[in-house]
Amino acid sequence: MRWIIGITVVLVFGVLGWFWYPRLMEAKADSPYALLNDSAWLIIELESQDDLQQLTDSTAALAEVDLLRQWPLPELWEGTTSLVLFAFTSSDGEGMGMIAEGGLDWLTDTRFAFRSEHQGYTIASTQAYSIEGPGNGPAAFTPSQVTSPHKLRVHAKADRLLQAYAGHLSASLIMMIMNEGEQNMWIEFDMIDEGNIMQATGIASMRDDQTQRSTDLHLLRFIPANAGIAIVSSTDSLKYGLVHCAYGVNSDPFEYLFILYEGDAINGENTSPDQNYQGIPITISSIPEHFGKLAIPWSDEAYTAHIGAVHIQSASFASLVHLLDDYLADDKLMGSPYFTQIEGAISDAGFTLYVRPDELAEDNPFIHTDIPWPGTNSLVFQAFSELPGQKFFTISMLHHRDIIDEAPVVWSALLDTVVQSGPWPFVNHYTKEQEVLVQDASNKLYLINKDGKTLWKKKLTASIIGNISMVDLFVNGKYQMLFATEDHIHLIDRNGNPVNEFPVKLSGKASVAPTMVRYSSKDDPRIFIGDGNRLINVNEQGIAVKGWNDPALASELAAPIRYFNYSGKDYLMAQTRGGKVHFFDRQGKERTRSIQIDTHQTAIYFQEGGDLKTCRFIGHDTLGNLYDQPIGGSVKVENILPLGSDAGMAAIHLGEHDIVSISDDHFITLNASRDVALDYLFPEPIDPDIQLLDRRKEWIGLNAKDSDHYYILDLDGQMLDKMPVMGKGKGMVLDINGNGNLELIISDGKRELKAYSLAD
């Protein structure tokens, strides 16, 4: 009987132990989040080595963020169990903590002195942390259960995260961002960092329904490419933008602040010419009441430009013109590589904040320049609602990227083969619009309109020699194209059709382009070209001119024929490759004796004078000698230029800049007294070919020697903005789209011809 009683007692205690043991012992938590209370405000979950690298890799977007660098993370981590990092607020101040299943034996950082074990997890923190507290347990914060491979999961309490950066942001910007959320709102972000682009997509619960809010980003089209900060947002009654773009050094943070908003269009015909800039009406008005809290000093007298229904306001006419120049030149944010390289992650939103740290002015009304931006090229933060009760947030960051911020491309045209020669300008005589001629390596000639559309292609027998001249052969306002290949003189109309008896077959070979001359406005045109060692002369029909004797030349022409008339006498100057220079009259007879140019020169330029005797040839040689030879005098030689066969020289006779020279990366100009007027150093070696692009602007075009970079240098000593561009060979500047700003037309060294918008 006793043994029966004993067995019964054992069974009773066994059942009681089985029932009460799991209830008396601490149960394992469902997840580490169950150990977090309401004092936590930032949580980062690491599940793999990929997650860890997003915080430790030196080229990762988050690696150098001061807040995140304070966690001592292992260099290698197998990721067999998740690791949760969290920031919290305690009575002793701000603290950091880690939670891991099992132990944290690898953690040797003495700052994490507070350790405890709870429900199967180890907690290490820099301040005393208790799992007991407001909101303890998973009910206070329930993370998503959806797995996100290769994505870092971050949870942040929005207002507290913003508070961490409050010292770097203005009160007005903080208020704008806070208006996009609610107090104590948690945002769950999934982050991925690939190819130097970090994208974070967040979601939060919202009591307020904002699905009817406007999400149009139309105003981005008016923001300049070099903006340091831009905000585009909307209220129930106003779509607006705020932009700060430092066009100059100014201690007033509002001098280069611009307000953009949409409203009713005004009739530009009601404004006087002095109230316009490039056809854009400008008035003085007050800013919208919505911006009253910004305390803008010019709020009652803002200079306002009106572009359709968009109104742009600024402190002064001068600052407003800066932005309008960028707008007219198409130098806009939406074309900047700082924006386009993250554009795929940007969508329509009710609030958009764009920041480019390297363009942030020290004095701007939104962000202090002491904010840490390690490796950040640009950043876009957006907030929008698509469903009731939910708010979406995105952060797109371009980082650690070497960017060439080149001029915006207006258009590009693709040829059938590699660009061989050109471009050359042409004008549509019907519309007066600018057009472009170019030839490819298969000898096709293209006419391209102002929009980059190819109007026609014409196959030629050979490559074009020298330039194409635009001529009005019949003096009727209709233009033709005059040029030569080595075996023909060509004259074609705008439709690509030959004129009269052209092309004219040459018996020898042409070495330079033809020249069309009218001795007077009443005379018929004459077309001169070197045909081998003879100088021939044809009329507008392509027929040899009667009375012209085809004079012999010492050798092939080195330059196109030049025509002068001094004291009632005609001179046709023929400069040959052997250095001999002939002077002929209308019949081809020698007008005056020929002269000989020193043949040691590697480049020879001609400067016209007041009479024939004062006309001069200027050249240089590889020994650094500058030659100056007037037609009526003896040559003067000065050893003042750089040495070497790769040194370039051009005689431009432009203001104080008479001679320009380039050697390697060193560019200089000399005045008429041969003193240095400009000394400029390029960032890389430059090709010796010097191109005078625009005499009025004093712009020089230069190719890089070892890359496909093309530079435009203003002779005031400044490189044009957004230089270099990707280009190779001959450049040409003209107002291709008729908007009052110049474009650069140049090939990419391959098949593509591009039109770049230039900012002076």
PDB file of C-alpha atoms in Angstrom, residues 455-721:
ATOM      1  CA  LEU A 455      16.247  67.192 -92.002  1.00  0.00           C
ATOM      2  CA  TRP A 456      18.279  65.414 -94.680  1.00  0.00           C
ATOM      3  CA  LYS A 457      21.465  63.476 -95.411  1.00  0.00           C
ATOM      4  CA  LYS A 458      23.448  63.846 -98.637  1.00  0.00           C
ATOM      5  CA  LYS A 459      26.170  61.433 -99.721  1.00  0.00           C
ATOM      6  CA  LEU A 460      29.328  63.142-101.040  1.00  0.00           C
ATOM      7  CA  THR A 461      32.251  61.573-102.894  1.00  0.00           C
ATOM      8  CA  ALA A 462      34.863  62.718-100.361  1.00  0.00           C
ATOM      9  CA  SER A 463      35.347  64.582 -97.102  1.00  0.00           C
ATOM     10  CA  ILE A 464      34.777  68.316 -96.888  1.00  0.00           C
ATOM     11  CA  ILE A 465      37.948  70.433 -96.853  1.00  0.00           C
ATOM     12  CA  GLY A 466      37.968  73.422 -94.519  1.00  0.00           C
ATOM     13  CA  ASN A 467      34.713  75.199 -93.738  1.00  0.00           C
ATOM     14  CA  ILE A 468      31.274  75.470 -95.302  1.00  0.00           C
ATOM     15  CA  SER A 469      30.296  79.051 -96.161  1.00  0.00           C
ATOM     16  CA  MET A 470      26.695  80.210 -96.031  1.00  0.00           C
ATOM     17  CA  VAL A 471      26.179  82.458 -99.085  1.00  0.00           C
ATOM     18  CA  ASP A 472      23.294  84.353-100.683  1.00  0.00           C
ATOM     19  CA  LEU A 473      24.283  83.717-104.283  1.00  0.00           C
ATOM     20  CA  PHE A 474      21.284  85.411-105.907  1.00  0.00           C
ATOM     21  CA  VAL A 475      20.848  88.245-103.367  1.00  0.00           C
ATOM     22  CA  ASN A 476      17.253  87.203-102.701  1.00  0.00           C
ATOM     23  CA  GLY A 477      17.476  86.339 -99.015  1.00  0.00           C
ATOM     24  CA  LYS A 478      17.803  82.605 -99.692  1.00  0.00           C
ATOM     25  CA  TYR A 479      20.968  80.896 -98.549  1.00  0.00           C
ATOM     26  CA  GLN A 480      23.148  78.222-100.085  1.00  0.00           C
ATOM     27  CA  MET A 481      26.085  76.129 -98.853  1.00  0.00           C
ATOM     28  CA  LEU A 482      29.439  76.628-100.576  1.00  0.00           C
ATOM     29  CA  PHE A 483      32.241  74.154 -99.891  1.00  0.00           C
ATOM     30  CA  ALA A 484      34.796  71.880-101.500  1.00  0.00           C
ATOM     31  CA  THR A 485      35.919  68.303-101.431  1.00  0.00           C
ATOM     32  CA  GLU A 486      39.318  67.447-102.857  1.00  0.00           C
ATOM     33  CA  ASP A 487      37.826  66.856-106.330  1.00  0.00           C
ATOM     34  CA  HIS A 488      34.783  69.182-106.551  1.00  0.00           C
ATOM     35  CA  ILE A 489      33.399  72.620-105.738  1.00  0.00           C
ATOM     36  CA  HIS A 490      29.902  72.194-104.279  1.00  0.00           C
ATOM     37  CA  LEU A 491      27.074  74.697-104.098  1.00  0.00           C
ATOM     38  CA  ILE A 492      23.816  73.274-102.743  1.00  0.00           C
ATOM     39  CA  ASP A 493      20.580  74.819-101.538  1.00  0.00           C
ATOM     40  CA  ARG A 494      18.864  74.307 -98.186  1.00  0.00           C
ATOM     41  CA  ASN A 495      17.064  71.217 -99.521  1.00  0.00           C
ATOM     42  CA  GLY A 496      20.383  69.561-100.342  1.00  0.00           C
ATOM     43  CA  ASN A 497      20.039  70.007-104.111  1.00  0.00           C
ATOM     44  CA  PRO A 498      22.895  71.207-106.386  1.00  0.00           C
ATOM     45  CA  VAL A 499      22.615  74.771-107.692  1.00  0.00           C
ATOM     46  CA  ASN A 500      22.976  75.335-111.453  1.00  0.00           C
ATOM     47  CA  GLU A 501      25.983  73.442-112.900  1.00  0.00           C
ATOM     48  CA  PHE A 502      27.471  72.542-109.535  1.00  0.00           C
ATOM     49  CA  PRO A 503      29.310  70.478-108.422  1.00  0.00           C
ATOM     50  CA  VAL A 504      32.272  71.644-110.519  1.00  0.00           C
ATOM     51  CA  LYS A 505      34.872  68.945-111.220  1.00  0.00           C
ATOM     52  CA  LEU A 506      38.470  69.937-110.466  1.00  0.00           C
ATOM     53  CA  SER A 507      41.327  68.776-112.651  1.00  0.00           C
ATOM     54  CA  GLY A 508      43.718  68.702-109.707  1.00  0.00           C
ATOM     55  CA  LYS A 509      43.009  68.672-105.986  1.00  0.00           C
ATOM     56  CA  ALA A 510      41.648  71.304-103.642  1.00  0.00           C
ATOM     57  CA  SER A 511      43.592  71.907-100.429  1.00  0.00           C
ATOM     58  CA  VAL A 512      41.410  74.622 -98.843  1.00  0.00           C
ATOM     59  CA  ALA A 513      37.815  75.852 -98.916  1.00  0.00           C
ATOM     60  CA  PRO A 514      36.561  78.095-101.747  1.00  0.00           C
ATOM     61  CA  THR A 515      35.976  81.840-101.320  1.00  0.00           C
ATOM     62  CA  MET A 516      33.056  83.776-102.833  1.00  0.00           C
ATOM     63  CA  VAL A 517      33.788  87.441-103.670  1.00  0.00           C
ATOM     64  CA  ARG A 518      31.629  90.341-104.871  1.00  0.00           C
ATOM     65  CA  TYR A 519      33.788  93.250-105.986  1.00  0.00           C
ATOM     66  CA  SER A 520      30.798  95.513-105.345  1.00  0.00           C
ATOM     67  CA  SER A 521      27.108  95.127-104.525  1.00  0.00           C
ATOM     68  CA  LYS A 522      26.307  95.412-108.222  1.00  0.00           C
ATOM     69  CA  ASP A 523      28.820  92.804-109.386  1.00  0.00           C
ATOM     70  CA  ASP A 524      28.143  89.140-109.927  1.00  0.00           C
ATOM     71  CA  PRO A 525      29.718  86.702-107.480  1.00  0.00           C
ATOM     72  CA  ARG A 526      33.073  85.068-108.186  1.00  0.00           C
ATOM     73  CA  ILE A 527      34.152  81.792-106.609  1.00  0.00           C
ATOM     74  CA  PHE A 528      37.921  81.231-106.182  1.00  0.00           C
ATOM     75  CA  ILE A 529      39.670  78.001-105.270  1.00  0.00           C
ATOM     76  CA  GLY A 530      43.080  76.439-105.682  1.00  0.00           C
ATOM     77  CA  ASP A 531      42.949  73.605-108.210  1.00  0.00           C
ATOM     78  CA  GLY A 532      46.303  71.965-107.569  1.00  0.00           C
ATOM     79  CA  ASN A 533      48.886  74.656-108.363  1.00  0.00           C
ATOM     80  CA  ARG A 534      46.430  76.847-110.276  1.00  0.00           C
ATOM     81  CA  LEU A 535      43.997  79.433-109.006  1.00  0.00           C
ATOM     82  CA  ILE A 536      40.650  79.089-110.782  1.00  0.00           C
ATOM     83  CA  ASN A 537      37.637  81.405-110.836  1.00  0.00           C
ATOM     84  CA  VAL A 538      34.030  80.329-111.605  1.00  0.00           C
ATOM     85  CA  ASN A 539      30.755  82.255-111.659  1.00  0.00           C
ATOM     86  CA  GLU A 540      27.395  81.461-110.053  1.00  0.00           C
ATOM     87  CA  GLN A 541      26.646  79.003-112.860  1.00  0.00           C
ATOM     88  CA  GLY A 542      29.799  77.017-112.125  1.00  0.00           C
ATOM     89  CA  ILE A 543      31.375  78.161-115.398  1.00  0.00           C
ATOM     90  CA  ALA A 544      34.914  79.529-115.700  1.00  0.00           C
ATOM     91  CA  VAL A 545      34.928  83.336-115.696  1.00  0.00           C
ATOM     92  CA  LYS A 546      35.987  84.850-119.015  1.00  0.00           C
ATOM     93  CA  GLY A 547      39.104  87.003-118.855  1.00  0.00           C
ATOM     94  CA  TRP A 548      40.563  85.128-115.865  1.00  0.00           C
ATOM     95  CA  ASN A 549      43.904  83.501-116.755  1.00  0.00           C
ATOM     96  CA  ASP A 550      44.150  80.762-114.051  1.00  0.00           C
ATOM     97  CA  PRO A 551      47.478  82.008-112.668  1.00  0.00           C
ATOM     98  CA  ALA A 552      50.065  79.473-111.515  1.00  0.00           C
ATOM     99  CA  LEU A 553      50.841  79.190-107.827  1.00  0.00           C
ATOM    100  CA  ALA A 554      54.153  78.352-106.231  1.00  0.00           C
ATOM    101  CA  SER A 555      52.440  75.395-104.511  1.00  0.00           C
ATOM    102  CA  GLU A 556      49.031  74.365-103.197  1.00  0.00           C
ATOM    103  CA  LEU A 557      47.083  76.926-101.181  1.00  0.00           C
ATOM    104  CA  ALA A 558      47.618  76.959 -97.410  1.00  0.00           C
ATOM    105  CA  ALA A 559      44.598  79.188 -96.690  1.00  0.00           C
ATOM    106  CA  PRO A 560      41.433  80.282 -98.530  1.00  0.00           C
ATOM    107  CA  ILE A 561      41.754  83.266-100.899  1.00  0.00           C
ATOM    108  CA  ARG A 562      41.398  86.645 -99.197  1.00  0.00           C
ATOM    109  CA  TYR A 563      40.023  89.727-100.960  1.00  0.00           C
ATOM    110  CA  PHE A 564      40.917  93.373-100.125  1.00  0.00           C
ATOM    111  CA  ASN A 565      40.319  96.708-101.752  1.00  0.00           C
ATOM    112  CA  TYR A 566      42.796  99.434-100.858  1.00  0.00           C
ATOM    113  CA  SER A 567      42.725 102.837-102.544  1.00  0.00           C
ATOM    114  CA  GLY A 568      40.368 101.553-105.228  1.00  0.00           C
ATOM    115  CA  LYS A 569      42.585  98.605-106.111  1.00  0.00           C
ATOM    116  CA  ASP A 570      41.499  94.955-105.783  1.00  0.00           C
ATOM    117  CA  TYR A 571      43.818  92.420-104.205  1.00  0.00           C
ATOM    118  CA  LEU A 572      43.245  88.651-104.223  1.00  0.00           C
ATOM    119  CA  MET A 573      45.790  87.214-101.799  1.00  0.00           C
ATOM    120  CA  ALA A 574      46.876  83.591-102.272  1.00  0.00           C
ATOM    121  CA  GLN A 575      48.970  82.119 -99.446  1.00  0.00           C
ATOM    122  CA  THR A 576      50.680  78.864-100.466  1.00  0.00           C
ATOM    123  CA  ARG A 577      52.072  75.969 -98.467  1.00  0.00           C
ATOM    124  CA  GLY A 578      55.644  76.770 -99.440  1.00  0.00           C
ATOM    125  CA  GLY A 579      55.366  80.184 -97.767  1.00  0.00           C
ATOM    126  CA  LYS A 580      54.987  82.164-100.999  1.00  0.00           C
ATOM    127  CA  VAL A 581      52.181  84.757-100.960  1.00  0.00           C
ATOM    128  CA  HIS A 582      50.772  85.995-104.300  1.00  0.00           C
ATOM    129  CA  PHE A 583      48.650  89.112-104.934  1.00  0.00           C
ATOM    130  CA  PHE A 584      46.396  89.074-108.026  1.00  0.00           C
ATOM    131  CA  ASP A 585      43.958  91.489-109.654  1.00  0.00           C
ATOM    132  CA  ARG A 586      40.540  90.704-111.166  1.00  0.00           C
ATOM    133  CA  GLN A 587      42.079  89.128-114.250  1.00  0.00           C
ATOM    134  CA  GLY A 588      44.510  86.923-112.360  1.00  0.00           C
ATOM    135  CA  LYS A 589      47.516  89.103-113.090  1.00  0.00           C
ATOM    136  CA  GLU A 590      50.039  89.878-110.358  1.00  0.00           C
ATOM    137  CA  ARG A 591      48.964  93.122-108.714  1.00  0.00           C
ATOM    138  CA  THR A 592      52.229  93.460-106.794  1.00  0.00           C
ATOM    139  CA  ARG A 593      55.275  91.314-106.251  1.00  0.00           C
ATOM    140  CA  SER A 594      54.880  88.221-104.086  1.00  0.00           C
ATOM    141  CA  ILE A 595      56.505  87.847-100.674  1.00  0.00           C
ATOM    142  CA  GLN A 596      58.046  84.867 -98.866  1.00  0.00           C
ATOM    143  CA  ILE A 597      57.056  83.854 -95.326  1.00  0.00           C
ATOM    144  CA  ASP A 598      59.596  82.103 -93.119  1.00  0.00           C
ATOM    145  CA  THR A 599      58.901  78.367 -93.507  1.00  0.00           C
ATOM    146  CA  HIS A 600      60.099  77.457 -90.007  1.00  0.00           C
ATOM    147  CA  GLN A 601      56.717  78.503 -88.677  1.00  0.00           C
ATOM    148  CA  THR A 602      54.240  75.779 -87.710  1.00  0.00           C
ATOM    149  CA  ALA A 603      51.143  78.006 -87.661  1.00  0.00           C
ATOM    150  CA  ILE A 604      50.575  81.267 -89.537  1.00  0.00           C
ATOM    151  CA  TYR A 605      47.781  83.759 -88.918  1.00  0.00           C
ATOM    152  CA  PHE A 606      46.854  86.810 -90.997  1.00  0.00           C
ATOM    153  CA  GLN A 607      45.924  90.220 -89.566  1.00  0.00           C
ATOM    154  CA  GLU A 608      44.372  92.779 -91.860  1.00  0.00           C
ATOM    155  CA  GLY A 609      45.761  96.312 -91.668  1.00  0.00           C
ATOM    156  CA  GLY A 610      44.788  99.811 -92.749  1.00  0.00           C
ATOM    157  CA  ASP A 611      46.526  99.271 -96.079  1.00  0.00           C
ATOM    158  CA  LEU A 612      48.297  96.402 -97.788  1.00  0.00           C
ATOM    159  CA  LYS A 613      51.699  97.252 -96.318  1.00  0.00           C
ATOM    160  CA  THR A 614      50.453  97.094 -92.730  1.00  0.00           C
ATOM    161  CA  CYS A 615      48.735  93.739 -93.189  1.00  0.00           C
ATOM    162  CA  ARG A 616      50.828  91.149 -91.409  1.00  0.00           C
ATOM    163  CA  PHE A 617      51.484  87.456 -90.910  1.00  0.00           C
ATOM    164  CA  ILE A 618      52.005  86.173 -87.362  1.00  0.00           C
ATOM    165  CA  GLY A 619      53.276  82.684 -86.575  1.00  0.00           C
ATOM    166  CA  HIS A 620      55.461  80.637 -84.263  1.00  0.00           C
ATOM    167  CA  ASP A 621      57.880  77.703 -84.326  1.00  0.00           C
ATOM    168  CA  THR A 622      58.825  74.842 -82.014  1.00  0.00           C
ATOM    169  CA  LEU A 623      61.681  76.853 -80.478  1.00  0.00           C
ATOM    170  CA  GLY A 624      59.275  79.349 -78.916  1.00  0.00           C
ATOM    171  CA  ASN A 625      59.896  82.094 -81.496  1.00  0.00           C
ATOM    172  CA  LEU A 626      57.044  84.468 -82.364  1.00  0.00           C
ATOM    173  CA  TYR A 627      57.222  85.800 -85.950  1.00  0.00           C
ATOM    174  CA  ASP A 628      55.639  89.112 -86.935  1.00  0.00           C
ATOM    175  CA  GLN A 629      55.985  89.909 -90.651  1.00  0.00           C
ATOM    176  CA  PRO A 630      54.202  92.904 -92.211  1.00  0.00           C
ATOM    177  CA  ILE A 631      53.689  92.698 -95.975  1.00  0.00           C
ATOM    178  CA  GLY A 632      55.513  95.984 -96.411  1.00  0.00           C
ATOM    179  CA  GLY A 633      58.354  95.385 -93.946  1.00  0.00           C
ATOM    180  CA  SER A 634      60.832  92.932 -92.505  1.00  0.00           C
ATOM    181  CA  VAL A 635      60.083  90.075 -90.127  1.00  0.00           C
ATOM    182  CA  LYS A 636      60.474  90.549 -86.379  1.00  0.00           C
ATOM    183  CA  VAL A 637      61.340  87.485 -84.285  1.00  0.00           C
ATOM    184  CA  GLU A 638      60.923  87.295 -80.483  1.00  0.00           C
ATOM    185  CA  ASN A 639      61.672  84.241 -78.362  1.00  0.00           C
ATOM    186  CA  ILE A 640      58.775  84.616 -75.904  1.00  0.00           C
ATOM    187  CA  LEU A 641      56.566  81.545 -76.423  1.00  0.00           C
ATOM    188  CA  PRO A 642      56.764  78.040 -74.900  1.00  0.00           C
ATOM    189  CA  LEU A 643      59.041  75.479 -76.510  1.00  0.00           C
ATOM    190  CA  GLY A 644      57.917  72.230 -78.088  1.00  0.00           C
ATOM    191  CA  SER A 645      55.993  70.752 -80.969  1.00  0.00           C
ATOM    192  CA  ASP A 646      52.906  70.367 -78.761  1.00  0.00           C
ATOM    193  CA  ALA A 647      52.661  74.094 -77.987  1.00  0.00           C
ATOM    194  CA  GLY A 648      49.789  75.934 -79.657  1.00  0.00           C
ATOM    195  CA  MET A 649      49.462  79.597 -80.683  1.00  0.00           C
ATOM    196  CA  ALA A 650      46.760  81.772 -82.225  1.00  0.00           C
ATOM    197  CA  ALA A 651      46.783  85.441 -83.202  1.00  0.00           C
ATOM    198  CA  ILE A 652      43.303  86.698 -82.258  1.00  0.00           C
ATOM    199  CA  HIS A 653      43.851  90.499 -81.972  1.00  0.00           C
ATOM    200  CA  LEU A 654      41.030  90.838 -79.434  1.00  0.00           C
ATOM    201  CA  GLY A 655      41.217  93.770 -77.033  1.00  0.00           C
ATOM    202  CA  GLU A 656      44.180  93.376 -74.720  1.00  0.00           C
ATOM    203  CA  HIS A 657      44.595  89.797 -75.910  1.00  0.00           C
ATOM    204  CA  ASP A 658      46.629  89.842 -79.123  1.00  0.00           C
ATOM    205  CA  ILE A 659      48.290  86.427 -78.939  1.00  0.00           C
ATOM    206  CA  VAL A 660      47.098  83.301 -77.111  1.00  0.00           C
ATOM    207  CA  SER A 661      49.295  80.309 -76.368  1.00  0.00           C
ATOM    208  CA  ILE A 662      48.866  76.904 -74.757  1.00  0.00           C
ATOM    209  CA  SER A 663      51.556  74.466 -73.646  1.00  0.00           C
ATOM    210  CA  ASP A 664      50.518  71.360 -71.752  1.00  0.00           C
ATOM    211  CA  ASP A 665      48.158  72.783 -69.059  1.00  0.00           C
ATOM    212  CA  HIS A 666      49.503  76.365 -69.162  1.00  0.00           C
ATOM    213  CA  PHE A 667      47.477  78.995 -71.066  1.00  0.00           C
ATOM    214  CA  ILE A 668      48.648  82.595 -71.540  1.00  0.00           C
ATOM    215  CA  THR A 669      47.677  85.637 -73.587  1.00  0.00           C
ATOM    216  CA  LEU A 670      49.954  88.479 -74.678  1.00  0.00           C
ATOM    217  CA  ASN A 671      48.921  92.037 -75.413  1.00  0.00           C
ATOM    218  CA  ALA A 672      50.213  94.155 -78.307  1.00  0.00           C
ATOM    219  CA  SER A 673      53.315  95.038 -76.278  1.00  0.00           C
ATOM    220  CA  ARG A 674      53.907  91.303 -75.772  1.00  0.00           C
ATOM    221  CA  ASP A 675      53.314  91.526 -72.036  1.00  0.00           C
ATOM    222  CA  VAL A 676      51.307  88.752 -70.361  1.00  0.00           C
ATOM    223  CA  ALA A 677      47.643  89.772 -70.115  1.00  0.00           C
ATOM    224  CA  LEU A 678      46.250  86.483 -68.798  1.00  0.00           C
ATOM    225  CA  ASP A 679      47.920  83.504 -67.149  1.00  0.00           C
ATOM    226  CA  TYR A 680      45.665  80.467 -66.565  1.00  0.00           C
ATOM    227  CA  LEU A 681      46.333  76.880 -65.475  1.00  0.00           C
ATOM    228  CA  PHE A 682      44.044  74.067 -66.661  1.00  0.00           C
ATOM    229  CA  PRO A 683      43.391  70.942 -64.562  1.00  0.00           C
ATOM    230  CA  GLU A 684      44.790  68.654 -67.288  1.00  0.00           C
ATOM    231  CA  PRO A 685      46.999  68.796 -70.429  1.00  0.00           C
ATOM    232  CA  ILE A 686      45.378  70.635 -73.338  1.00  0.00           C
ATOM    233  CA  ASP A 687      45.590  70.005 -77.100  1.00  0.00           C
ATOM    234  CA  PRO A 688      47.465  72.772 -78.990  1.00  0.00           C
ATOM    235  CA  ASP A 689      44.506  73.526 -81.302  1.00  0.00           C
ATOM    236  CA  ILE A 690      43.047  76.855 -80.108  1.00  0.00           C
ATOM    237  CA  GLN A 691      39.513  77.765 -81.205  1.00  0.00           C
ATOM    238  CA  LEU A 692      38.139  81.302 -81.035  1.00  0.00           C
ATOM    239  CA  LEU A 693      34.456  80.542 -80.481  1.00  0.00           C
ATOM    240  CA  ASP A 694      32.956  84.000 -80.031  1.00  0.00           C
ATOM    241  CA  ARG A 695      34.734  87.342 -80.486  1.00  0.00           C
ATOM    242  CA  ARG A 696      32.047  89.349 -78.713  1.00  0.00           C
ATOM    243  CA  LYS A 697      32.032  87.098 -75.658  1.00  0.00           C
ATOM    244  CA  GLU A 698      35.808  86.550 -75.866  1.00  0.00           C
ATOM    245  CA  TRP A 699      35.395  82.796 -75.524  1.00  0.00           C
ATOM    246  CA  ILE A 700      38.163  80.332 -76.362  1.00  0.00           C
ATOM    247  CA  GLY A 701      37.469  76.620 -76.957  1.00  0.00           C
ATOM    248  CA  LEU A 702      40.044  73.952 -76.118  1.00  0.00           C
ATOM    249  CA  ASN A 703      40.196  70.150 -76.190  1.00  0.00           C
ATOM    250  CA  ALA A 704      41.855  68.107 -73.469  1.00  0.00           C
ATOM    251  CA  LYS A 705      44.828  66.147 -74.796  1.00  0.00           C
ATOM    252  CA  ASP A 706      44.238  62.838 -73.001  1.00  0.00           C
ATOM    253  CA  SER A 707      40.476  62.779 -72.445  1.00  0.00           C
ATOM    254  CA  ASP A 708      37.201  63.678 -74.157  1.00  0.00           C
ATOM    255  CA  HIS A 709      36.857  66.920 -72.205  1.00  0.00           C
ATOM    256  CA  TYR A 710      36.116  70.214 -73.929  1.00  0.00           C
ATOM    257  CA  TYR A 711      36.601  73.536 -72.140  1.00  0.00           C
ATOM    258  CA  ILE A 712      35.390  77.056 -72.823  1.00  0.00           C
ATOM    259  CA  LEU A 713      37.519  79.774 -71.231  1.00  0.00           C
ATOM    260  CA  ASP A 714      36.388  83.379 -71.000  1.00  0.00           C
ATOM    261  CA  LEU A 715      39.346  85.701 -71.538  1.00  0.00           C
ATOM    262  CA  ASP A 716      38.406  87.545 -68.379  1.00  0.00           C
ATOM    263  CA  GLY A 717      40.157  84.597 -66.731  1.00  0.00           C
ATOM    264  CA  GLN A 718      37.094  82.529 -65.786  1.00  0.00           C
ATOM    265  CA  MET A 719      36.096  79.092 -66.970  1.00  0.00           C
ATOM    266  CA  LEU A 720      32.474  78.975 -68.060  1.00  0.00           C
ATOM    267  CA  ASP A 721      30.198  77.332 -65.525  1.00  0.00           C
TER     268      ASP A 721
END
